[in-house]
mmCIF file of C-alpha atoms in Angstrom:
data_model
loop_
_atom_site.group_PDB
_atom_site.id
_atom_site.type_symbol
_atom_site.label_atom_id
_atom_site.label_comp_id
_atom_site.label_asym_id
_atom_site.label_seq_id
_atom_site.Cartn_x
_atom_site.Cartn_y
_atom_site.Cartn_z
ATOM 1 C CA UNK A 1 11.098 98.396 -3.497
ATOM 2 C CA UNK A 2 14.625 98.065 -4.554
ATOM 3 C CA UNK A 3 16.899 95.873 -5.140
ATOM 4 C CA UNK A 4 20.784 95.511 -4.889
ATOM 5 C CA UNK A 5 23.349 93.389 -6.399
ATOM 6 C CA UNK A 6 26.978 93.038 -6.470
ATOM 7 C CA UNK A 7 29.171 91.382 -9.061
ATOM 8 C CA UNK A 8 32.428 90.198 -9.856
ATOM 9 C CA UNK A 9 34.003 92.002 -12.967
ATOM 10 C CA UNK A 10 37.669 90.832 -12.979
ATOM 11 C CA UNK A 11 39.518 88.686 -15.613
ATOM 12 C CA UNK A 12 41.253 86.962 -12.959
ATOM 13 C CA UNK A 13 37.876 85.680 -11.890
ATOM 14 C CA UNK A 14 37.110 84.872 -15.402
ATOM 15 C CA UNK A 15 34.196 87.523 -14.360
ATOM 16 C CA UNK A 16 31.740 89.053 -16.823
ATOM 17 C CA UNK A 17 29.944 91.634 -14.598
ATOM 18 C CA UNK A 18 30.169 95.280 -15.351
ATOM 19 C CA UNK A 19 29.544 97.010 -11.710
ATOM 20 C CA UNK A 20 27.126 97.467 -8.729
ATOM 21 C CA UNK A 21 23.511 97.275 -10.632
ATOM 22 C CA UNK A 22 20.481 98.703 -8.770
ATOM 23 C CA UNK A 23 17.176 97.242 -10.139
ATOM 24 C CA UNK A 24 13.102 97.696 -9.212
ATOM 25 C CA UNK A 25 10.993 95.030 -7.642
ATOM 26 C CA UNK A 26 7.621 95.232 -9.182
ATOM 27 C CA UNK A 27 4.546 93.706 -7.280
ATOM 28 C CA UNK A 28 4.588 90.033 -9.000
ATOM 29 C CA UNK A 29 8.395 90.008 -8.057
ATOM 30 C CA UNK A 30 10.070 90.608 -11.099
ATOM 31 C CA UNK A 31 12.991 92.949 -12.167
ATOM 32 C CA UNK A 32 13.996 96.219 -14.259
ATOM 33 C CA UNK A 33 17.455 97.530 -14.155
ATOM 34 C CA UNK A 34 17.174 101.101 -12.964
ATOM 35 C CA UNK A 35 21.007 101.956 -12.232
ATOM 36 C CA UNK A 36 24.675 100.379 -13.200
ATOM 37 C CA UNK A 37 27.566 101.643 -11.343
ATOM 38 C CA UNK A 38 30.273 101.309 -13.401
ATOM 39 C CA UNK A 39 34.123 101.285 -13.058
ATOM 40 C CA UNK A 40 34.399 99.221 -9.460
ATOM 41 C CA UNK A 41 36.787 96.453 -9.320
ATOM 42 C CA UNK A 42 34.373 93.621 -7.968
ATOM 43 C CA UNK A 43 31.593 95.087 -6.092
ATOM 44 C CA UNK A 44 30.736 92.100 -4.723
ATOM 45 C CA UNK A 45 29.302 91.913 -1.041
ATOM 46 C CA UNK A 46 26.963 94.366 0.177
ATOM 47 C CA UNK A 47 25.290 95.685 3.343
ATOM 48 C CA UNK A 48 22.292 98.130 3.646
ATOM 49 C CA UNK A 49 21.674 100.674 6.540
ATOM 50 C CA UNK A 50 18.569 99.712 8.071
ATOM 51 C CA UNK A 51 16.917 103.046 6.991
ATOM 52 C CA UNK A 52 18.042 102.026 3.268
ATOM 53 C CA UNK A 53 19.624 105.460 2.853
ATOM 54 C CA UNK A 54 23.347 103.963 2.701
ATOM 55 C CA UNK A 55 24.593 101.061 0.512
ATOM 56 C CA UNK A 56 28.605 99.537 1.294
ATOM 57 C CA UNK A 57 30.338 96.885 -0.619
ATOM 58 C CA UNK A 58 33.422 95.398 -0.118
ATOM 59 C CA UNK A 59 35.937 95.269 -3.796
ATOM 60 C CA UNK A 60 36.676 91.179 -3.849
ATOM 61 C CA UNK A 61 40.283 90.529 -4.304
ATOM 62 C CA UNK A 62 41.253 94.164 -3.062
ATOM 63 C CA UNK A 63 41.574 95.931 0.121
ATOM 64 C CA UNK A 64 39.125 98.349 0.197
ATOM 65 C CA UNK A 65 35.446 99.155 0.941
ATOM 66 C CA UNK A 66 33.135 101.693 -0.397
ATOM 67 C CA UNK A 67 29.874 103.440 0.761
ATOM 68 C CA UNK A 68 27.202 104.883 -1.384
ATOM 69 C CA UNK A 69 24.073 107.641 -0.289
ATOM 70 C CA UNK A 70 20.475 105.744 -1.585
ATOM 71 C CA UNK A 71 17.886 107.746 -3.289
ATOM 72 C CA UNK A 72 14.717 105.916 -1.265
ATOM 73 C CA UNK A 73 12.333 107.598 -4.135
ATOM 74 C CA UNK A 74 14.465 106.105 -6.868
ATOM 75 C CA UNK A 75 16.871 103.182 -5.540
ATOM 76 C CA UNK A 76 19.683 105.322 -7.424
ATOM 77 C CA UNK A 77 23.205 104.916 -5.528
ATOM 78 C CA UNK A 78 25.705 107.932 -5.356
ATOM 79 C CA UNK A 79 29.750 107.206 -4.560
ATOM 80 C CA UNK A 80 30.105 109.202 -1.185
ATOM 81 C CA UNK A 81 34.087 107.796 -0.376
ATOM 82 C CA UNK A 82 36.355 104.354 0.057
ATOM 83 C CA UNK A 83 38.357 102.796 2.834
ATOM 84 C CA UNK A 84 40.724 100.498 2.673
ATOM 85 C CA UNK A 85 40.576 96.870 4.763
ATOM 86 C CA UNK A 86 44.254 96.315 5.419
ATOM 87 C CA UNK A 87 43.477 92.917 4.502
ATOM 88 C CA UNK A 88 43.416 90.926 1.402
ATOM 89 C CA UNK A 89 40.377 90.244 -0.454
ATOM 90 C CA UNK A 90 37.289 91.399 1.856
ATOM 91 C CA UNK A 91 34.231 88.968 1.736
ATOM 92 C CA UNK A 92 32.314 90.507 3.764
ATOM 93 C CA UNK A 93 30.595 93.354 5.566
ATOM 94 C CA UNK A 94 27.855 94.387 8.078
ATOM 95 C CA UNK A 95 26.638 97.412 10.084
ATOM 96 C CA UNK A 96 26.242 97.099 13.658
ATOM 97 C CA UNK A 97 22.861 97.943 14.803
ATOM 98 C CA UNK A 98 23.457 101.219 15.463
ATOM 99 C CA UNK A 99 24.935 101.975 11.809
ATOM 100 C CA UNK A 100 27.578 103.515 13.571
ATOM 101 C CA UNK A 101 30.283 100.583 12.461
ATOM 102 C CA UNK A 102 30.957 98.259 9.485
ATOM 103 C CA UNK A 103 32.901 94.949 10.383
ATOM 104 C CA UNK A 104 34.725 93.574 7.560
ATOM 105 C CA UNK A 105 36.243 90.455 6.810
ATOM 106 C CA UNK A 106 39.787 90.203 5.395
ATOM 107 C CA UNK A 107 39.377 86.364 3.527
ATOM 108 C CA UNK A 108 43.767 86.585 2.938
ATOM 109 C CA UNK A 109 45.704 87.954 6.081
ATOM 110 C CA UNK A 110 42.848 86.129 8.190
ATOM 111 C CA UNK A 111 41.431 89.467 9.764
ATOM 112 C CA UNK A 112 38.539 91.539 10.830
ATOM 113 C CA UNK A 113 38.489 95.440 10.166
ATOM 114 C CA UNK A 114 36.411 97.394 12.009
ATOM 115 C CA UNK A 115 35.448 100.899 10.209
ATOM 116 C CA UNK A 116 33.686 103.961 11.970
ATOM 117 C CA UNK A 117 30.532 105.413 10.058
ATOM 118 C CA UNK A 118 30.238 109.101 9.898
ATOM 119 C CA UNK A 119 27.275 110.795 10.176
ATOM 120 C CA UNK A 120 26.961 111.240 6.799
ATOM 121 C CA UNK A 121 27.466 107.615 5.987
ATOM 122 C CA UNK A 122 31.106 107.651 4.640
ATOM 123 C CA UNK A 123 33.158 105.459 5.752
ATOM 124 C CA UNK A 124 36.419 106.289 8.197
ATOM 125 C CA UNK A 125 39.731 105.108 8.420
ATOM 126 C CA UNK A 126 39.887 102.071 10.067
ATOM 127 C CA UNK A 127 39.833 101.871 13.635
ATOM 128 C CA UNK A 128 40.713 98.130 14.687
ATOM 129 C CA UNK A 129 42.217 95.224 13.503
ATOM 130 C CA UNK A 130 41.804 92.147 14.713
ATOM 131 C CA UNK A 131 43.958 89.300 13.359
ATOM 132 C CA UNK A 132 42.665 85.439 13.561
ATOM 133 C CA UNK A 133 44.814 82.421 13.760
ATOM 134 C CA UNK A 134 44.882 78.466 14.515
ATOM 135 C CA UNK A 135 45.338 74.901 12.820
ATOM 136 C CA UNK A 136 44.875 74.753 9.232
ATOM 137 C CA UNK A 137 42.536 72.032 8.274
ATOM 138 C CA UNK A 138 43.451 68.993 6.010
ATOM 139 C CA UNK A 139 42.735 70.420 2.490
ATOM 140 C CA UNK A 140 45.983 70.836 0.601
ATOM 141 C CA UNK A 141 44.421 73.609 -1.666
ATOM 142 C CA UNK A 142 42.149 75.030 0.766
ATOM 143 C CA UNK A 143 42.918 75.356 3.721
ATOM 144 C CA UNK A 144 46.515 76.560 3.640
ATOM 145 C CA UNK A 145 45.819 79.360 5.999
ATOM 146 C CA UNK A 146 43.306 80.915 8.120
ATOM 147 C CA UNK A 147 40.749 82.007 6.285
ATOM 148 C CA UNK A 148 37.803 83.662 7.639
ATOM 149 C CA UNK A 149 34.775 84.486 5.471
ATOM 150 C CA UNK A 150 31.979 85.928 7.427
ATOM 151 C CA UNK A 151 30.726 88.192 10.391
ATOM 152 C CA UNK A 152 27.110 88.131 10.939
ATOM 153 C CA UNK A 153 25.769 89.590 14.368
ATOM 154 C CA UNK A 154 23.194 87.619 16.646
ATOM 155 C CA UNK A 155 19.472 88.952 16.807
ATOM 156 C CA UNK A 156 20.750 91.105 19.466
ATOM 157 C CA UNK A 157 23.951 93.039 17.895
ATOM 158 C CA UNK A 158 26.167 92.183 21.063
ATOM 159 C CA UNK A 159 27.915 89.517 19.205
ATOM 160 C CA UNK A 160 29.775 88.749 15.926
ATOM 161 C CA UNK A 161 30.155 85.255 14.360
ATOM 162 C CA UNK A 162 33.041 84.441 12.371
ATOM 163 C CA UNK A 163 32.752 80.960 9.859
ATOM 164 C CA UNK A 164 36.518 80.146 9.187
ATOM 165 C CA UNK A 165 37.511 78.289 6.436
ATOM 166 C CA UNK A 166 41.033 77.521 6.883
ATOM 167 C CA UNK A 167 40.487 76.494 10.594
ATOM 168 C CA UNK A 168 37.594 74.769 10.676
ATOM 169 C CA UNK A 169 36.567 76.916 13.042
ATOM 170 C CA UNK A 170 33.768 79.467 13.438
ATOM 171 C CA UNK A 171 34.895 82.621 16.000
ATOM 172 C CA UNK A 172 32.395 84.161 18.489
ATOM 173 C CA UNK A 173 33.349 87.899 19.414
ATOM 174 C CA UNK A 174 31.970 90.307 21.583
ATOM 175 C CA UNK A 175 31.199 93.626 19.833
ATOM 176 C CA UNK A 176 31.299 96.038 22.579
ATOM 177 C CA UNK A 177 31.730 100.147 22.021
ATOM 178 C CA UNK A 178 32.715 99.446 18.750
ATOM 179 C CA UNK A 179 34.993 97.253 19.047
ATOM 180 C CA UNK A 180 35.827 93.049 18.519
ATOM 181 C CA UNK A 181 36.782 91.261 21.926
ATOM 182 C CA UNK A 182 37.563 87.417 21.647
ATOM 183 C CA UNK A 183 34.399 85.497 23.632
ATOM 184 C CA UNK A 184 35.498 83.443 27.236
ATOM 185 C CA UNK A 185 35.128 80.207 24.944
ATOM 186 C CA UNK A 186 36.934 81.446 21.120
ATOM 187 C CA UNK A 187 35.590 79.347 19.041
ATOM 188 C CA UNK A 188 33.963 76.246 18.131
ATOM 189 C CA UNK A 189 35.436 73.561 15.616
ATOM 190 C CA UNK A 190 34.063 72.092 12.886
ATOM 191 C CA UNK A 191 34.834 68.694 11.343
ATOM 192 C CA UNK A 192 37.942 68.271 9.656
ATOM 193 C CA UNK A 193 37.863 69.235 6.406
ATOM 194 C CA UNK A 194 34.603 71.058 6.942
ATOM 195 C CA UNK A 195 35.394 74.610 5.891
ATOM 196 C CA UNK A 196 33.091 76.518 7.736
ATOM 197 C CA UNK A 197 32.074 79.199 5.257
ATOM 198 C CA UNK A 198 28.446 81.493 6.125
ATOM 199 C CA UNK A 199 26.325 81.272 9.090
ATOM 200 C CA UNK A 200 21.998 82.179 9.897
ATOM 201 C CA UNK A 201 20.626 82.466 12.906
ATOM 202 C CA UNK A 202 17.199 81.607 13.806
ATOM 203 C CA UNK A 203 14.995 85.316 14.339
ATOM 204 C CA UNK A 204 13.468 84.029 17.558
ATOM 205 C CA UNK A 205 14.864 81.043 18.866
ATOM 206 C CA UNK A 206 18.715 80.642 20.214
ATOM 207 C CA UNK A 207 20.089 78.731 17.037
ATOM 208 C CA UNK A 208 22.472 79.126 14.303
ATOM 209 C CA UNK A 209 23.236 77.429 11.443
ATOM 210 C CA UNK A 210 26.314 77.349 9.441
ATOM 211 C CA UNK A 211 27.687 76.287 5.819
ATOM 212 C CA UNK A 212 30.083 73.944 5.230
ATOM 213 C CA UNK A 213 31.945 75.032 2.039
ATOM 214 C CA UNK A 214 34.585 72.068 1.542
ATOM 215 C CA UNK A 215 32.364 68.733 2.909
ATOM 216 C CA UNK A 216 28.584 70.656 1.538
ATOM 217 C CA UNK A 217 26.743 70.096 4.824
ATOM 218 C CA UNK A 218 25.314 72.183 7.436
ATOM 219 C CA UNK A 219 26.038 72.210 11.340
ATOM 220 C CA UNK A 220 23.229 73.227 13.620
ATOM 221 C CA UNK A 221 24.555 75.050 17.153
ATOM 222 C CA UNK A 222 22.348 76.344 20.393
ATOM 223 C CA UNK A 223 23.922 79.999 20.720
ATOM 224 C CA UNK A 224 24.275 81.045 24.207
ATOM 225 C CA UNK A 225 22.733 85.037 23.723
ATOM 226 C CA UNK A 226 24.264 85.278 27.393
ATOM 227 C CA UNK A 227 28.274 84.173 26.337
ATOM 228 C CA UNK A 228 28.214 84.101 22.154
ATOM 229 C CA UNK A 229 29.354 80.553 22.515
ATOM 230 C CA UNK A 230 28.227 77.664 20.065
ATOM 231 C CA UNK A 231 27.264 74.069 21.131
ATOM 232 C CA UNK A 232 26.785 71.518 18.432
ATOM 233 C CA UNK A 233 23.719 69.404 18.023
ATOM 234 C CA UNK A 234 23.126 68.362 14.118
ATOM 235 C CA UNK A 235 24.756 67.863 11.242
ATOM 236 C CA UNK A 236 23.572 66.716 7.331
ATOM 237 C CA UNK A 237 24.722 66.559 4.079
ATOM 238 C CA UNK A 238 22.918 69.841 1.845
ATOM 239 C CA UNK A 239 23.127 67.257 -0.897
ATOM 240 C CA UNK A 240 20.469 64.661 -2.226
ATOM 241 C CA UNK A 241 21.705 60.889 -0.716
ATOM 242 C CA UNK A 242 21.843 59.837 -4.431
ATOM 243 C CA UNK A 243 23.910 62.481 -5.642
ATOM 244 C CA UNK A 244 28.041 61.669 -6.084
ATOM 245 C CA UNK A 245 29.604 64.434 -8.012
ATOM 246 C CA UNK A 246 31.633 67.459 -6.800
ATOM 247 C CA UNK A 247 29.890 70.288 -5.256
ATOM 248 C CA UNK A 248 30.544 72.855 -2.571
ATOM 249 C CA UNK A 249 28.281 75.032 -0.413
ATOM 250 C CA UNK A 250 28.205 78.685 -0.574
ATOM 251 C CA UNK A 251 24.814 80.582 1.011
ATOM 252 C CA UNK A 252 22.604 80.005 3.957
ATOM 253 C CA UNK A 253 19.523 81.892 5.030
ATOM 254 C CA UNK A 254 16.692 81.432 7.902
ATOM 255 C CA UNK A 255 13.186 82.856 6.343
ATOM 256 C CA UNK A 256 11.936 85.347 8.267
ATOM 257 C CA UNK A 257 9.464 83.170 10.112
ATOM 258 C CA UNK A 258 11.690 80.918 10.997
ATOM 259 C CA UNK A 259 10.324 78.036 9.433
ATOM 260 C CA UNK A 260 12.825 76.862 6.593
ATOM 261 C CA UNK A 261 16.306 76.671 5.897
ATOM 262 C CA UNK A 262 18.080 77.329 2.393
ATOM 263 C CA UNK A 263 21.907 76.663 1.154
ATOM 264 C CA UNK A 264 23.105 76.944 -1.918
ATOM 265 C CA UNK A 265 25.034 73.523 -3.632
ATOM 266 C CA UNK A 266 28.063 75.549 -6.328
ATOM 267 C CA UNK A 267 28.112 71.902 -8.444
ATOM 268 C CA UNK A 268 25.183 70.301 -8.256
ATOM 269 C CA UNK A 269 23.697 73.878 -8.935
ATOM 270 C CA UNK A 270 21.150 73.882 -6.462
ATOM 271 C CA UNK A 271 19.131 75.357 -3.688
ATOM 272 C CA UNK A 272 18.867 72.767 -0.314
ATOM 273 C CA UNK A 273 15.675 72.920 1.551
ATOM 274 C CA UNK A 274 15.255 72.201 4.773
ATOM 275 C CA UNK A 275 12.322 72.549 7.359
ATOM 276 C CA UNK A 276 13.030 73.584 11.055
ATOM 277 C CA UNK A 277 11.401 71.700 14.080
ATOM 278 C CA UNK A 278 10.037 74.653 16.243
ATOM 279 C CA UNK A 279 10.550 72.400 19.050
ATOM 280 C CA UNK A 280 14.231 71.718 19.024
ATOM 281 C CA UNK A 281 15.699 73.801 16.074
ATOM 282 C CA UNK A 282 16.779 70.339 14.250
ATOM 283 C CA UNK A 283 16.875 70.292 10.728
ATOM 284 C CA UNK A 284 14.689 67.941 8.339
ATOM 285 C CA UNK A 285 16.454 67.710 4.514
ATOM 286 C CA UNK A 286 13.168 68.099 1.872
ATOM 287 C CA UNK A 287 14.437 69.005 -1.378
ATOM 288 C CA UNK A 288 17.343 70.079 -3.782
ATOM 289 C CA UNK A 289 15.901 72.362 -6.132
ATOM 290 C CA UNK A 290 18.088 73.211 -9.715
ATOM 291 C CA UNK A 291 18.847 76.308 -9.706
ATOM 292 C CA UNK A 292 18.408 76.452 -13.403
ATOM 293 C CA UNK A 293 22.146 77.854 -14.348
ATOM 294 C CA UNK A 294 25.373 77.428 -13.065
ATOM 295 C CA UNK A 295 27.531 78.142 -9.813
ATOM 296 C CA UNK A 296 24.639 79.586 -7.463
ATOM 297 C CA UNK A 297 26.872 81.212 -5.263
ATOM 298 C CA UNK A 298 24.475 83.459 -3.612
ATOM 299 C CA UNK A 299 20.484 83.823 -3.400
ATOM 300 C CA UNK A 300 18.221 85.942 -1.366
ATOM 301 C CA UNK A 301 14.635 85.510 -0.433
ATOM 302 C CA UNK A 302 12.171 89.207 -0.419
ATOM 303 C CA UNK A 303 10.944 90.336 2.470
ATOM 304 C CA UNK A 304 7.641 88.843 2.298
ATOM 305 C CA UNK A 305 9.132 85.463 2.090
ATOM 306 C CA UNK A 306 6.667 85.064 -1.015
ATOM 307 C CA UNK A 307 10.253 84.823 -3.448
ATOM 308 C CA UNK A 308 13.557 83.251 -3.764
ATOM 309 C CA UNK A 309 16.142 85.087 -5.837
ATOM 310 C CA UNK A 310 19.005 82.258 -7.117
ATOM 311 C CA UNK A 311 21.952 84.285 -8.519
ATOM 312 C CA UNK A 312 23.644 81.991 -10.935
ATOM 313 C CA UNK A 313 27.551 83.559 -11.183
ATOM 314 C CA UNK A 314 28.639 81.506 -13.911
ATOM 315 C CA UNK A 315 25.723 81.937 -16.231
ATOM 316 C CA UNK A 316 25.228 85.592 -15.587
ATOM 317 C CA UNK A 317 21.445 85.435 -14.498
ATOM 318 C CA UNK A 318 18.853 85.837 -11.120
ATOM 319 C CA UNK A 319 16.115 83.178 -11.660
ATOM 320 C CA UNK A 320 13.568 83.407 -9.469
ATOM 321 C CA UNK A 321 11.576 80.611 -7.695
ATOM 322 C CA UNK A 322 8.109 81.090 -5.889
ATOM 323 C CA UNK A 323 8.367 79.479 -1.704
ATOM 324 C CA UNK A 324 5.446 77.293 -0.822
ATOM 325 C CA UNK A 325 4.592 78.687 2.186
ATOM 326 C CA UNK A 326 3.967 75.119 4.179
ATOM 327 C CA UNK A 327 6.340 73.472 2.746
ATOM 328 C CA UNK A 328 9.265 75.712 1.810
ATOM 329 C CA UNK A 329 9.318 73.996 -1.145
ATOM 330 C CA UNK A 330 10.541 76.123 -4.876
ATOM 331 C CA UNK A 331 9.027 75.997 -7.999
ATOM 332 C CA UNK A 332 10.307 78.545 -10.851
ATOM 333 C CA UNK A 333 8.181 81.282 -11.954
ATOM 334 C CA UNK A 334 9.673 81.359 -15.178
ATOM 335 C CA UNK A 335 11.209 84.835 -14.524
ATOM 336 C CA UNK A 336 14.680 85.686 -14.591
ATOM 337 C CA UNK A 337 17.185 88.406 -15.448
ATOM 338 C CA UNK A 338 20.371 88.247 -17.379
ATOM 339 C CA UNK A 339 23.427 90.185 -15.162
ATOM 340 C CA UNK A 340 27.271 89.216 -15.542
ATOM 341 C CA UNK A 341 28.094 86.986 -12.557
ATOM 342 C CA UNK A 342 26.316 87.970 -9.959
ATOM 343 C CA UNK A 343 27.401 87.334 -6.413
ATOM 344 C CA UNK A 344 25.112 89.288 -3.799
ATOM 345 C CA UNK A 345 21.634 90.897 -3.468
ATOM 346 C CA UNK A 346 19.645 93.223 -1.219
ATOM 347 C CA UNK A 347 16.457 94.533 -0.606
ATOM 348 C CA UNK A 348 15.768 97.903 0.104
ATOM 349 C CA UNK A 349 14.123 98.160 3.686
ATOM 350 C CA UNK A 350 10.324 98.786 3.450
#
C-alpha cells in the first residue's frame, strides 16, 4: 500500500514543503518516502480514482488542477496534464463515482468547477461553473465573502455537499449527468460566526457531520438521501470544557465502521474524539488527544481503521497514533515522519 500527501511549498504561506511526496505503508504502519514530485506550486488537496490508477490535486492559492497516472506496482506518480479552476485558490477536489468528473472548489470567487475526465485520466477543460452567494457572517477577517471550502458526495454519489465559510452555510447540490443543480431546499445555516468548513457522512446511516472552522465545534444533520437536504439535531464544542485559548477546526472523518468521529483542533493542536450512538447518530465528546506538533490541519485514518495519521503543517511531520478499537481512543506509536508542511494524505485503494 501507498500513500499520498500534498503540501504547501509557497513563501507566502510561510510553507516549507518541496512537492507532492508518494511514500510506502509497511505492515506495522509506518512510512518510507518512495517518490517527490517536485516543482508544483502547493500540491495540496488530493483525490484518488477508486481503482488507484489516477492521482489529482488542486495548486492552493492558484487556479489550476493537475492529474497524475499511478504505478499500482510502485505508488510512483507521472504528470499526465493541468486545468485551470477559473477560481481563486482551489481547496478542494473529488471524483464522482463514476471517475468520469472532478468537482472543485474555488475557496476566492466562491465557486464550484466541474472538470470532465478523459479516458485516459487527464483532465478537460472545464465544463461548468457554478457560482455561490449569500450573507456574509459576522467575522470581520473571515468572513468577508462567500467562501466555500468543500464538496464531498453522499454514500450514494447523487449529491454534493458544500461547507461555506463565509456564509455560514453548507450547500446541498444535485449532481446529475455531470453536472451541479441547486437542491429544492439550498442550503442549511449554521450559527453565526460558525464557519462551516469540512463535512463526513456516516457509511451506513443517513447522517453528516460538519466542522466548524471559526467557533471549533461540530454540527450533526439527518441527510435526506431522497432531497440532499440537512436537518440539524446536535451541536458541541471539539474542544476540552477546560480549555480557553485560541483554536480553530480544520478536519473531520467518520471511521469506516461508523463508530467514531475525529476533528482536528489548529491551536490547541489536537485530534477530538468522539463516539457515535448507533441509535440516533448523536455525538458523545471522549477525548482531545495532542497531536504532538503544531497546526494539525489535516489527518487520515488507513483503511483498516487500525491507524491515525496526524499531519502537523507547521512542524513539518505525520505522527502516527494507534485507534483503540472500543473506544476510539489514540495513543502514539512513537512513529513519525519528517515532511515540510503537510496538508493532505491518501491511501492507495487495496
Amino acid at each position: 500500500m501507498y500513500a499520498y500527501v500534498g503540501c504547501r511549498t509557497t513563501r507566502e504561506r510561510n510553507a516549507r514543503g518541496e512537492g507532492l511526496s508518494v511514500f510506502e505503508v509497511h505492515a506495522d504502519g509506518t512510512l518510507s518516502l518512495v517518490q517527490l514530485v517536485r516543482d508544483l506550486v502547493n500540491p495540496s488537496y488530493l483525490a484518488l480514482s477508486r481503482d488507484g490508477t489516477r492521482l489529482y490535486t488542486v495548486h492552493g492559492d492558484q487556479s489550476e488542477a493537475s492529474a497524475f497516472a499511478v504505478d499500482r506496482a510502485t505508488g510512483r506518480l507521472s504528470f499526465l496534464n493541468r486545468q485551470g479552476t477559473e477560481g481563486r485558490n482551489p481547496v478542494h477536489l473529488a471524483l464522482d463515482p463514476s471517475g468520469r468528473f472532478l468537482v472543485v472548489t474555488n475557496h476566492l470567487g466562491a465557486s464550484l468547477a466541474v472538470l470532465p475526465v478523459a479516458e485516459d485520466g487527464s483532465l478537460r477543460p472545464l465544463s461548468q461553473l457554478v457560482k455561490v452567494d449569500g450573507p456574509i457572517g459576522p467575522h470581520r477577517v473571515e468572513q468577508k465573502q462567500p467562501k466555500p471550502h468543500f464538496n464531498a458526495f453522499d454514500p450514494s454519489g447523487r449529491f454534493v455537499l458544500v461547507p461555506d465559510k463565509g456564509c455560514d452555510r453548507t450547500w446541498s447540490f444535485r449532481f446529475d449527468g455531470g453536472r451541479l443543480v441547486p437542491c429544492g431546499i439550498p442550503f442549511v445555516a449554521a450559527r453565526e460566526g460558525a464557519g462551516p468548513r469540512h463535512v463526513a457522512f456516516h457509511p451506513r446511516q443517513p447522517w453528516a457531520y460538519v466542522v466548524n472552522e471559526l467557533d471549533s465545534t461540530v454540527r450533526a444533520y439527518r441527510f435526506d438521501a431522497a432531497t440532499g437536504a440537512l436537518q440539524p439535531f446536535q451541536w458541541l464544542p471539539a474542544l476540552p470544557f477546560d480549555y480557553t485559548g485560541d483554536s480553530r477546526c480544520a478536519a473531520i472523518a467518520v471511521d469506516a465502521a461508523g463508530r467514531f468521529l475525529y476533528a482536528s483542533n489548529r491551536g490547541h493542536d489536537s485530534i477530538a474524539v468522539f463516539g457515535i450512538d448507533p441509535a440516533t447518530g448523536r455525538l458523545g465528546f471522549v477525548e482531545a488527544t495532542p497531536t504532538q506538533g503544531r497546526t494539525p490541519r489535516a489527518f487520515s485514518l488507513s483503511p483498516d481503521g487500525r491507524l491515525l495519521y496526524a499531519l502537523n503543517e507547521d512542524s513539518d511531520s505525520i505522527v502516527t497514533f494507534a485507534v483503540d478499537a472500543d473506544s476510539g481512543r489514540l495513543t502514539p506509536t512513537g512513529a513519525r515522519v519528517s515532511t515540510g508542511s503537510p496538508v493532505c494524505m491518501l491511501f492507495s485503494p487495496a
